XYZ file of C-alpha atoms in Angstrom:
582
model
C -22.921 5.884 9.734
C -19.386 6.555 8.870
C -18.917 7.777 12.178
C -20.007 4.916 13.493
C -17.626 2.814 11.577
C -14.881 4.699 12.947
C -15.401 4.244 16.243
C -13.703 2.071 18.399
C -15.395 -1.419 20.104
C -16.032 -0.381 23.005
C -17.623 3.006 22.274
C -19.671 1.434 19.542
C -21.190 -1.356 22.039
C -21.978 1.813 24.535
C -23.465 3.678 21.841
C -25.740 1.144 20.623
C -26.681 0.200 23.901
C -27.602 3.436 24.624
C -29.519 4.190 21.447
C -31.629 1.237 21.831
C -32.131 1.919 25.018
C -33.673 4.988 24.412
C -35.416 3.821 22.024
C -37.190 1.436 24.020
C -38.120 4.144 26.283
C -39.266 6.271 23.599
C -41.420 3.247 21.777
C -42.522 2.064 25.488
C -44.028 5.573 26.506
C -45.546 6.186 22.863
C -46.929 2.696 23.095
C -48.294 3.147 26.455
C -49.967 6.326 25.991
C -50.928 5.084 22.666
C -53.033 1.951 24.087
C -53.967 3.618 27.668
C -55.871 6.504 24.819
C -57.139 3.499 22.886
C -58.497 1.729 25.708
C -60.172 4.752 27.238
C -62.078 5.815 24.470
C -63.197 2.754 24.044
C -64.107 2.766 27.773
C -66.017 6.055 27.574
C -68.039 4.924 24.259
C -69.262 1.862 25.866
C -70.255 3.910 29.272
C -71.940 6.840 27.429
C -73.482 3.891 24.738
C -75.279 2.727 28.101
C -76.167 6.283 29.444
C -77.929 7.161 26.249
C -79.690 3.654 25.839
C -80.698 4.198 29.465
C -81.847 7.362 28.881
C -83.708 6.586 25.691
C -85.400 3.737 27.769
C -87.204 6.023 29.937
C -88.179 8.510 27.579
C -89.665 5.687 25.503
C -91.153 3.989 28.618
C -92.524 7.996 29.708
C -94.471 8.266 26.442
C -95.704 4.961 26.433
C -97.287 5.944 29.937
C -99.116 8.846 27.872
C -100.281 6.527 24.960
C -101.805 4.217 27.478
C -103.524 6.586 29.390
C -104.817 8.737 26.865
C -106.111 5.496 24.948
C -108.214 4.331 28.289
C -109.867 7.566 28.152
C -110.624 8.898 25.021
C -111.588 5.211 23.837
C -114.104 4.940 27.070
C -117.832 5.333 25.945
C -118.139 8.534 28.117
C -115.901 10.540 26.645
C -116.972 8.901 23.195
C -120.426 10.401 23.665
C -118.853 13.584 25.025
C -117.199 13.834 21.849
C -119.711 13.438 19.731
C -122.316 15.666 21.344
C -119.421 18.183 21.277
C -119.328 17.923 17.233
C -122.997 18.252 16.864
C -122.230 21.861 18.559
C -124.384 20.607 21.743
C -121.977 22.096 23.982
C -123.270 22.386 27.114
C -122.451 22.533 31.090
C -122.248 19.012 31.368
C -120.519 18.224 28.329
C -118.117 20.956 28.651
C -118.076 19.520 32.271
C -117.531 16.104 31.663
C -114.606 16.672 28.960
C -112.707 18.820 31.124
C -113.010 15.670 34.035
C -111.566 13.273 31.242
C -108.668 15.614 30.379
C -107.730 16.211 34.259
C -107.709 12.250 34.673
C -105.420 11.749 31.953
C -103.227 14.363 33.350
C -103.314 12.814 37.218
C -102.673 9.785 35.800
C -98.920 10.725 35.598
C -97.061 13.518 37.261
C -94.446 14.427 34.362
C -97.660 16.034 32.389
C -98.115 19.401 32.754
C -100.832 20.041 30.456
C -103.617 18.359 28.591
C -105.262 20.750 25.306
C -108.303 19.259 23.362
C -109.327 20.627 19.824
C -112.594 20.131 19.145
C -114.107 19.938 15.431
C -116.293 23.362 15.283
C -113.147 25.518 16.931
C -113.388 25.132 20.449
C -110.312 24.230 22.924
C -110.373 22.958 26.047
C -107.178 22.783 28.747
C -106.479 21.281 32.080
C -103.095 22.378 33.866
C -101.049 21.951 36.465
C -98.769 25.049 36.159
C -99.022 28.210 34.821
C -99.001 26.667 31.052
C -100.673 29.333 28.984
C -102.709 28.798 26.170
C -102.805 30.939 22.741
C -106.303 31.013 21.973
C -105.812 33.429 19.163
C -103.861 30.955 17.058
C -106.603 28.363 15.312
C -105.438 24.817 15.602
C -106.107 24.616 11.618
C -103.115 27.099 11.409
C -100.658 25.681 12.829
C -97.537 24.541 10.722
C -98.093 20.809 11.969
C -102.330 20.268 11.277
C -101.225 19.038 8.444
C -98.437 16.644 9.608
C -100.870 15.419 12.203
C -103.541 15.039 9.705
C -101.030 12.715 7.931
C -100.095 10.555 10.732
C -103.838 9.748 11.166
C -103.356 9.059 14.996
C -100.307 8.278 15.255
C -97.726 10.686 18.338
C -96.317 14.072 16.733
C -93.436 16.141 18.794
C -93.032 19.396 18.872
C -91.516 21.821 21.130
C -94.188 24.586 23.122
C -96.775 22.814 20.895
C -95.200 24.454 18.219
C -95.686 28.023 19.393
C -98.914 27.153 20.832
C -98.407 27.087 24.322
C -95.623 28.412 26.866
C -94.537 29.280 30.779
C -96.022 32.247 31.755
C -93.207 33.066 34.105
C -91.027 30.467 33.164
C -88.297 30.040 30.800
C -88.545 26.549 30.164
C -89.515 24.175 27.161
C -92.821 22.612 26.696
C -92.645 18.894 24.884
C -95.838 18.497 23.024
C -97.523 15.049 22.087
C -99.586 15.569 19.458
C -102.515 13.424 17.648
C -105.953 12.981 16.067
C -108.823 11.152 18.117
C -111.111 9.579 15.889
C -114.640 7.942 16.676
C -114.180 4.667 17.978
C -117.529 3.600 15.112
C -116.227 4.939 12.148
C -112.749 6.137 12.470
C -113.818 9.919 11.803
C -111.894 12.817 13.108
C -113.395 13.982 16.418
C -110.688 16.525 17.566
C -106.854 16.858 18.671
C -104.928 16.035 21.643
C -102.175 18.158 22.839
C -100.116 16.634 26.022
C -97.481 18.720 27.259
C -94.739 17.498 29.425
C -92.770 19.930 30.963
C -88.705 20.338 30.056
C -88.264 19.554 33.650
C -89.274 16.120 33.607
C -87.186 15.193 30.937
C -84.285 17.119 32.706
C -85.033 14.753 35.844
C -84.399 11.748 33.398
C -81.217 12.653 32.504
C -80.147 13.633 35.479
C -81.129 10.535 36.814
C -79.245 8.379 34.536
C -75.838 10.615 33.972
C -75.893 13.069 36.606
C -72.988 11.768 37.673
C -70.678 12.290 34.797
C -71.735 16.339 34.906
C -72.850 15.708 31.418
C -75.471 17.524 28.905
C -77.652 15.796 26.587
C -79.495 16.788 23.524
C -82.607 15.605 21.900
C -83.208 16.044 18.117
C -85.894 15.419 16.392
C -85.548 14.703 12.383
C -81.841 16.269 13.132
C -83.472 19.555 14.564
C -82.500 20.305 17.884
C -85.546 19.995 20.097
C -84.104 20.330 24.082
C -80.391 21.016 24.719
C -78.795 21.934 28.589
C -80.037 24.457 30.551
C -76.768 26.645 30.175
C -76.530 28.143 26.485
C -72.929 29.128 26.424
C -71.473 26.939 24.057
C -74.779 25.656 22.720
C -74.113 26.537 19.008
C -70.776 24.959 18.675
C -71.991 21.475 20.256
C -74.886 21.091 18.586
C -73.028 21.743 15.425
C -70.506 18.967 16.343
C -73.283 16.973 17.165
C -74.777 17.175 14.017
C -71.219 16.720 12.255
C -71.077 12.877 14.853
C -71.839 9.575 12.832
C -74.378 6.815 14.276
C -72.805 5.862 17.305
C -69.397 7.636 16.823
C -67.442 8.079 20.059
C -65.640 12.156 19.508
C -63.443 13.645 21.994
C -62.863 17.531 21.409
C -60.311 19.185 22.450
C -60.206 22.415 23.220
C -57.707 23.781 25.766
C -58.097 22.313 29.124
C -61.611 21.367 28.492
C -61.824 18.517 26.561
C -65.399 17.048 25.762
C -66.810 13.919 24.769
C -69.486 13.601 22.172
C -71.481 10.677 21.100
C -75.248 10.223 19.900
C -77.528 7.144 19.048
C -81.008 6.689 17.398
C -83.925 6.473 20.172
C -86.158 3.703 19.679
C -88.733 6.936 19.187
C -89.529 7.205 15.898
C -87.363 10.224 14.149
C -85.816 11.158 17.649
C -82.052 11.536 18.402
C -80.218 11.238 21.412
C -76.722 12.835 22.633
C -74.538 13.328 25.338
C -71.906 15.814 26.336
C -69.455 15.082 29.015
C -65.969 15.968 29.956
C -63.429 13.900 29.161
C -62.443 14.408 32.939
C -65.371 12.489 34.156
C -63.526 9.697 33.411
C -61.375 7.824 34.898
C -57.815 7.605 33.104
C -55.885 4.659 34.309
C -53.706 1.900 32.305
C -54.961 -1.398 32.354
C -52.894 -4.639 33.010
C -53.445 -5.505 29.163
C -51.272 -2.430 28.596
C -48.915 -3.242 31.345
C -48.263 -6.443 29.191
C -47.661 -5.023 25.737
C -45.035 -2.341 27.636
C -43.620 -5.995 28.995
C -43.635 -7.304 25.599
C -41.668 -4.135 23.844
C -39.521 -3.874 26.206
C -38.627 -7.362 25.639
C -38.197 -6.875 22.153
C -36.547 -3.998 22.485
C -33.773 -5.553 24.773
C -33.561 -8.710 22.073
C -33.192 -5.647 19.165
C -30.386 -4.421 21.127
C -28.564 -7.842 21.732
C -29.002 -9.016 18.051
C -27.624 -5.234 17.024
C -24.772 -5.466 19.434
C -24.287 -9.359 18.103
C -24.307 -8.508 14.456
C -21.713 -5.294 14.943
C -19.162 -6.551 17.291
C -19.794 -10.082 17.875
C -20.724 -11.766 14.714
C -17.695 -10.318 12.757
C -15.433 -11.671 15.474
C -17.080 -15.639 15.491
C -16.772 -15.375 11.857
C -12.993 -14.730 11.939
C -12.458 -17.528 14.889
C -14.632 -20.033 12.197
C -12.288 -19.054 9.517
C -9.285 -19.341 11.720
C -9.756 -22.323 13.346
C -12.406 -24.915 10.885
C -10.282 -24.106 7.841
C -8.195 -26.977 6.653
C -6.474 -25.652 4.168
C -5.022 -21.707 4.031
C -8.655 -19.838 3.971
C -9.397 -16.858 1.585
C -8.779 -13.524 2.535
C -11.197 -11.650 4.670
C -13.464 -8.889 3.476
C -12.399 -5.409 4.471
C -14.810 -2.346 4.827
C -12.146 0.054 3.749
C -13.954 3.051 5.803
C -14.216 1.429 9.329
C -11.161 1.804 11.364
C -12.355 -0.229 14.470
C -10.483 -3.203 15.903
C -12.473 -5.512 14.278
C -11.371 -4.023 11.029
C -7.565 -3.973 11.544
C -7.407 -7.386 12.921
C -8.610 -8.676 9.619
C -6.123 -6.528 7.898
C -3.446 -7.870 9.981
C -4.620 -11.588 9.424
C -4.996 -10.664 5.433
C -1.162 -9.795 5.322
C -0.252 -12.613 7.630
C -2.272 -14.935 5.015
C -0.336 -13.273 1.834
C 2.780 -13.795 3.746
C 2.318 -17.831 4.072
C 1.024 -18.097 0.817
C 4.139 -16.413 -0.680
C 6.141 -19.208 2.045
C 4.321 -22.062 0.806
C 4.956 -21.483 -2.862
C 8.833 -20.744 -1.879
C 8.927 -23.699 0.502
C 7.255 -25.904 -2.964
C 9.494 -24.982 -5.155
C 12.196 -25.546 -2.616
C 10.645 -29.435 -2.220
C 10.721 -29.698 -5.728
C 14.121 -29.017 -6.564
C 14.770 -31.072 -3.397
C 12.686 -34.180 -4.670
C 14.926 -34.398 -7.647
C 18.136 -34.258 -6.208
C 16.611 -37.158 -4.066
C 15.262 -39.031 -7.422
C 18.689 -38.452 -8.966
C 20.125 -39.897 -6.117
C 18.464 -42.964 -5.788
C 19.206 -43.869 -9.662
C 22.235 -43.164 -8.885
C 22.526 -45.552 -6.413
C 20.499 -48.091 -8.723
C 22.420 -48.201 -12.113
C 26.030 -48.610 -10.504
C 24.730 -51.342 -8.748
C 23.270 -52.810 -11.625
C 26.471 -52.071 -12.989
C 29.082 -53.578 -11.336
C 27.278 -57.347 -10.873
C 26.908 -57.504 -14.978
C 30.724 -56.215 -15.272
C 31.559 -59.135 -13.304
C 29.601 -61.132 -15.404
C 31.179 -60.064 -18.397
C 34.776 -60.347 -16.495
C 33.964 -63.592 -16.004
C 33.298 -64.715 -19.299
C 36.056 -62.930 -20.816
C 38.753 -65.455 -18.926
C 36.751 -68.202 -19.547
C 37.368 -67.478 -23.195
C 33.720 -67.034 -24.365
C 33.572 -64.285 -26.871
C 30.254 -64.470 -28.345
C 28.151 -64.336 -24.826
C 30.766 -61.398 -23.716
C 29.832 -59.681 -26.606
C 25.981 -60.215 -26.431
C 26.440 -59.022 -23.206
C 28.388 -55.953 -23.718
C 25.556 -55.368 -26.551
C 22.811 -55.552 -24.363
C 24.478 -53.640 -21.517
C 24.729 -50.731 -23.854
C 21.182 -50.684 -25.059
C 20.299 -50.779 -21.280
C 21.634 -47.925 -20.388
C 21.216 -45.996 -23.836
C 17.111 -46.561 -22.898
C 17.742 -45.852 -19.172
C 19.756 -43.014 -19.064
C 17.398 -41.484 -21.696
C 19.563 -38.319 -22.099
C 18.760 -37.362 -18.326
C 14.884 -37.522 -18.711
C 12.930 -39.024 -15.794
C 10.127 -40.344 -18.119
C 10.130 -42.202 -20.798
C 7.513 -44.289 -22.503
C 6.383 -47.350 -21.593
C 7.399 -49.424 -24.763
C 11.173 -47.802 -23.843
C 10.623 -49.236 -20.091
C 9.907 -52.284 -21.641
C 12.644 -52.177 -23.831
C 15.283 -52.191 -20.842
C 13.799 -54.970 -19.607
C 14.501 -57.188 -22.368
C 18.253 -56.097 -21.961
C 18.109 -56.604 -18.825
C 16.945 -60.260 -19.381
C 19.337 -60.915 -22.302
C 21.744 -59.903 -19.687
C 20.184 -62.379 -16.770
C 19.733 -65.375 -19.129
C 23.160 -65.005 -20.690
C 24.425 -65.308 -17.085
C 21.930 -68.332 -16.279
C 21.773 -70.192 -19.472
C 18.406 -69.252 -20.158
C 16.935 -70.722 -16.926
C 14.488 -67.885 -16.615
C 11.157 -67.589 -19.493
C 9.801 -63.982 -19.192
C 5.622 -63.853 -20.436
C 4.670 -59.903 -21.108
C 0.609 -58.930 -20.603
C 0.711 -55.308 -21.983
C -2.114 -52.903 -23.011
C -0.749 -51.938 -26.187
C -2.802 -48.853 -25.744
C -0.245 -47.832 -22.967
C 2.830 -48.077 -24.701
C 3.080 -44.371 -25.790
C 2.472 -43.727 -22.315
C 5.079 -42.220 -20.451
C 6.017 -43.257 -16.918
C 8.804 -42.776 -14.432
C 11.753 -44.673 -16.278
C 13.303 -47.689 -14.112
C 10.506 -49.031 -12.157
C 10.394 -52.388 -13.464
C 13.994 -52.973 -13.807
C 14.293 -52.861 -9.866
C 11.278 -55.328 -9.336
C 12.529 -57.822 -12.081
C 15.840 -57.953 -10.459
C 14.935 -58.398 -7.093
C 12.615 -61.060 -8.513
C 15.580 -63.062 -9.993
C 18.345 -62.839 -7.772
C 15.654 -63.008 -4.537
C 13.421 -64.976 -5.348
C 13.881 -67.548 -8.215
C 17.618 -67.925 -7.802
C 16.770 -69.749 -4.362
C 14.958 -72.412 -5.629
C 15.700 -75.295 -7.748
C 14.225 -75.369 -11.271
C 12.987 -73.011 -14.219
C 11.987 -69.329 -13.477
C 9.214 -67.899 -15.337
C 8.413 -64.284 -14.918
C 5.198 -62.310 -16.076
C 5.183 -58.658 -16.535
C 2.008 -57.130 -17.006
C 1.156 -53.400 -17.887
C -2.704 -52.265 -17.245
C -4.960 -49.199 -17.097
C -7.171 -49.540 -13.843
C -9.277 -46.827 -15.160
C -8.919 -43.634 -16.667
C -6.673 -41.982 -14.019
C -4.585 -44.971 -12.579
C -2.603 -47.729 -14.206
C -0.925 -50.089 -12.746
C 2.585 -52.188 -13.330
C 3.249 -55.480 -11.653
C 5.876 -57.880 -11.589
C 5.248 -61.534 -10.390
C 7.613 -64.873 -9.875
C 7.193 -68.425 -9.220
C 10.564 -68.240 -6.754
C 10.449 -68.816 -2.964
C 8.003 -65.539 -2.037
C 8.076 -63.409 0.801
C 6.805 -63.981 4.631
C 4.144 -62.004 5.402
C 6.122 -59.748 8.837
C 9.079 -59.608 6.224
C 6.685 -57.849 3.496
C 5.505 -55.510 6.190
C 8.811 -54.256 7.112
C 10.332 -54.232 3.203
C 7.455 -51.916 2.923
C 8.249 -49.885 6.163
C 12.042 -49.446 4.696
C 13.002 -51.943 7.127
C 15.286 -53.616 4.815
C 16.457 -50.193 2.722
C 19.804 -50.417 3.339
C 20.049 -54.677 2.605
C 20.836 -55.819 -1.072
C 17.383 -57.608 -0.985
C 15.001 -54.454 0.164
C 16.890 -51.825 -1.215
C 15.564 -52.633 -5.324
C 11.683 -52.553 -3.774
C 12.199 -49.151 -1.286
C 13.720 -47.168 -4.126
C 10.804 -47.784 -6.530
C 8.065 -46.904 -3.699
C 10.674 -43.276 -2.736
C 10.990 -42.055 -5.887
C 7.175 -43.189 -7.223
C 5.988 -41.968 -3.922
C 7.961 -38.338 -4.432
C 7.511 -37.791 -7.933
C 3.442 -38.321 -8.430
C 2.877 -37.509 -5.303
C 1.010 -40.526 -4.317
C 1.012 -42.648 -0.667
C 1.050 -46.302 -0.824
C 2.041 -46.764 -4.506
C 3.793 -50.102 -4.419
C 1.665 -53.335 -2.897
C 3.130 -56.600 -2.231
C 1.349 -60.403 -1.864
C 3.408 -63.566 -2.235
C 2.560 -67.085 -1.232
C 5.954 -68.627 0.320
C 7.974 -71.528 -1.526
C 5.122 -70.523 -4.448
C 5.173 -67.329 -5.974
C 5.599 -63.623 -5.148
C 3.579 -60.554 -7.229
C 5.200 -56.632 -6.493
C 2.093 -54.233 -7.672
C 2.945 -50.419 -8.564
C -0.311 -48.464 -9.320
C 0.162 -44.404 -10.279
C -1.216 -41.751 -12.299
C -0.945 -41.550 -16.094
C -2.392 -39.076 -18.741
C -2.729 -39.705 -22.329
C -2.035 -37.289 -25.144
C -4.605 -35.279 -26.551
């Protein structure tokens, strides 16, 4: 992995294509060999599940031959009679004669049997053949190991192989299948002998040749899980009938072994206690993948190719959209990138690079701030500067004036109030000062104005008294309330009256107005007074200082407002932020 990290762009996106890739062809061959196995052994358990039910069809359908026939004779009223002059031990010519007709009829009536063997009740046994079947006379039908099983099925079919020792080939080394039962009296339901019906291996051979012949295969037949006919050859016939025996109800078993592999499966014949199973090479069968298949390769591969995109995406090319994002949709100077410290790729050191170029402008910006800061109050010095000589010089002319007109007492008042002015206003060399202390120069200011204008001017103050501890930026209303007088109420005829009002808007804002009932303002001349259009004139330049140096030191747009009515009245708005103590 840390290899990985290390490596450049362009060998990582080779790499990972490559890897996945390879992995696809990996996944795709596993998953095709995977489902083409799957689908065949599914394949070869349903076509050996229809061998053996084929198979077990016949054998069933072979021994329901033998039931019929041997019912229609040994339930006819000639061989009824036979019988039971046989078990009165009146065995004679034509008895012996007539039973031995009845047995060859059964045995005609169906080419697969190879011999018919009757038991008698007194010891007697009588055979009818087609081969040479022989016949161990020596061996009393009450001594053989399945009388008694017989006895207990009370007519019902028994199977046993060579009639359980009973009878065999004389030259031949083949198995014998014996059907075995009780015939009873037709009256009474007594015992009137046994019936042995042989049917040769070979017959049964011929059915499963017939069926599965062509999938070179060998069956099996148990019989209460004992083996009871098997194939011809006996090479290997241990070891698959103990595999066999180890197979579950219909359990499809493939065996390797080398390059003979076999398939194994078994079902439960429709004959009572009998078994059924086939053997057949795994070669019989044909091994191809189907289109099913061909679609889930389609659908890996697919998913393998998307696995390799989205890899390929989230190494090289999600990293890079996310710097471009934070480069290009970020308003304000983003946060630093996140650096793995082990990858050295290009990736890596670009966002190192763009880290130090972001340290760099933050370390400008707070440089260039305190630059605009020193820089805002050189320009807020300034501008007082300009205001209080001009304020100044027009009341030392007043005061000039009085003095040669030889009035003492308003000279004085006015040199009084001159002094508290700018005791208050120059504040020693603070730019805020409380609100009550802002007020204060306005009163001598006015004692200044109405000295000079016999008191043609009434002044009406609406203050929150909660404000007055305040502070604000000293000589804002000074500005407004002279440009009010000499502006505005000076050109028209009458008394001025000025109201000076002092609000909170809400917690955060307050606002300061100044309003007079002179000659107002036109509404294109407000526009451009606003727009410094008039900065440099004795009537704008009062009304652009105040929005400057509010504007630069809260750091507000749009801080003074103006709305007048002309020849009526004219109201100058200053809204900014305040904070109170505690």
């Amino acid at each position: 992995m840390k290899s990985l990290k290390r490596m450049k762009i362009k060998t990582k996106i080779w790499v990972l294509f490559l890897a996945c890739i390879l992995m696809s062809s990996v996944i795709s061959v596993g998953t095709v060999v995977y489902s083409s196995q799957k689908s065949n052994v599914k394949h070869i358990g349903e076509m050996t599940t229809q061998t053996l039910h084929a198979i077990d069809s016949n054998l069933e359908l072979m021994i329901d031959h033998v039931n019929q026939d041997t019912y229609a004779v040994f339930w006819s009223k000639m061989f009824q009679d036979t019988l039971e002059e046989v078990s009165k031990g009146n065995l004679t010519v034509k008895t012996r004669t007539e039973l031995q007709d009845c047995l060859t009829n059964i045995m005609l009536a169906g080419d697969y049997i190879s011999s018919i063997v009757f038991y008698d009740n007194i010891g007697n046994s009588f055979m009818c053949n087609r081969e040479e079947v022989v016949l161990k006379k020596e061996i009393s039908v009450e001594d053989a190991y399945w009388y008694e099983k017989a006895m207990e099925k009370d007519g019902d079919w028994i199977f046993e192989t060579d009639g359980g020792g009973i009878v065999s080939y004389k030259s031949k080394n083949r198995n014998i299948l014996s059907m075995i039962r009780v015939i009873k009296k037709k009256t009474d339901y007594s015992k009137l002998g046994i019936l042995m019906v042989n049917i040769d291996e070979k017959t049964i051979r011929e059915i499963f040749d017939s069926v599965g012949g062509n999938l070179n295969s060998n069956f099996y037949v148990l019989m209460n899980d004992t083996l009871i006919f098997g194939p011809e050859e006996k090479e290997n016939y241990d070891v698959s009938r103990d595999i066999i025996g180890s197979l579950k109800e219909n359990e499809t078993k493939i065996v390797r072994s080398g390059e003979n592999s076999m398939v194994y499966k078994k079902i439960s014949s429709m004959i009572d206690g009998w078994t059924i199973a086939i053997e057949t090479p795994l070669s019989s069968f044909s091994n191809s993948i189907s289109y099913f298949d061909t679609i889930i390769v389609l659908i890996v591969n697919i998913g393998m190719l998307i696995l390799c995109w989205f890899s390929i995406s989230r190494t090289v090319s999600r990293p890079i959209q996310k710097m471009e994002e934070q480069m290009m949709y970020s308003k304000s100077i983003p946060e630093n990138m996140e650096v793995d410290e082990e990858c050295e790729d290009e990736i890596t050191n670009l966002k190192r690079t763009y880290n130090n170029l972001l340290n760099s402008i933050r370390k400008l910006l707070e440089r260039t701030k305190e630059e605009e800061k020193i820089i805002r109050k050189n320009e807020l010095d300034l501008i007082l500067e300009q205001i209080n000589p001009h304020f100044l010089y027009n009341t030392l002319d007043v005061i000039s004036g009085l003095t040669l007109i030889g009035d003492q007492d308003k000279s004085f008042q006015m040199t009084q109030a001159l002094g508290r002015f700018y005791r208050n206003s120059l504040n020693s060399g603070c730019q805020v000062i409380p609100v009550r202390e802002e007020l204060d120069i306005i009163k001598s200011y006015m004692t200044i104005i109405n000295i000079r204008y016999d008191n043609e001017i009434s002044i009406e103050y609406e203050v929150d008294e909660s404000l007055l501890d305040i502070l604000m930026l000293k000589l804002i209303l000074q500005p407004l309330v002279e440009n009010a007088v000499h502006h505005g109420m000076r050109q028209k005829e009458g008394k001025g009256e000025l109201r000076i009002s002092v609000q909170a808007l809400d917690d955060r804002l307050m606002e300061v107005s100044v309003r007079d009932n002179g000659v107002g303002i036109p509404e294109d001349k407000i526009r451009l007074i606003l727009e410094g259009g008039y900065k440099n004139s004795k009537s704008g330049f009062g009304l652009h200082s105040v929005k400057q140096r509010v504007e630069l030191f809260y750091g507000v747009e749009d801080a003074v407002s103006i709305s007048s009515q002309p020849g009526c009245w004219t109201e100058v708005r200053v809204r900014f932020p305040y904070k109170r103590e505690g």
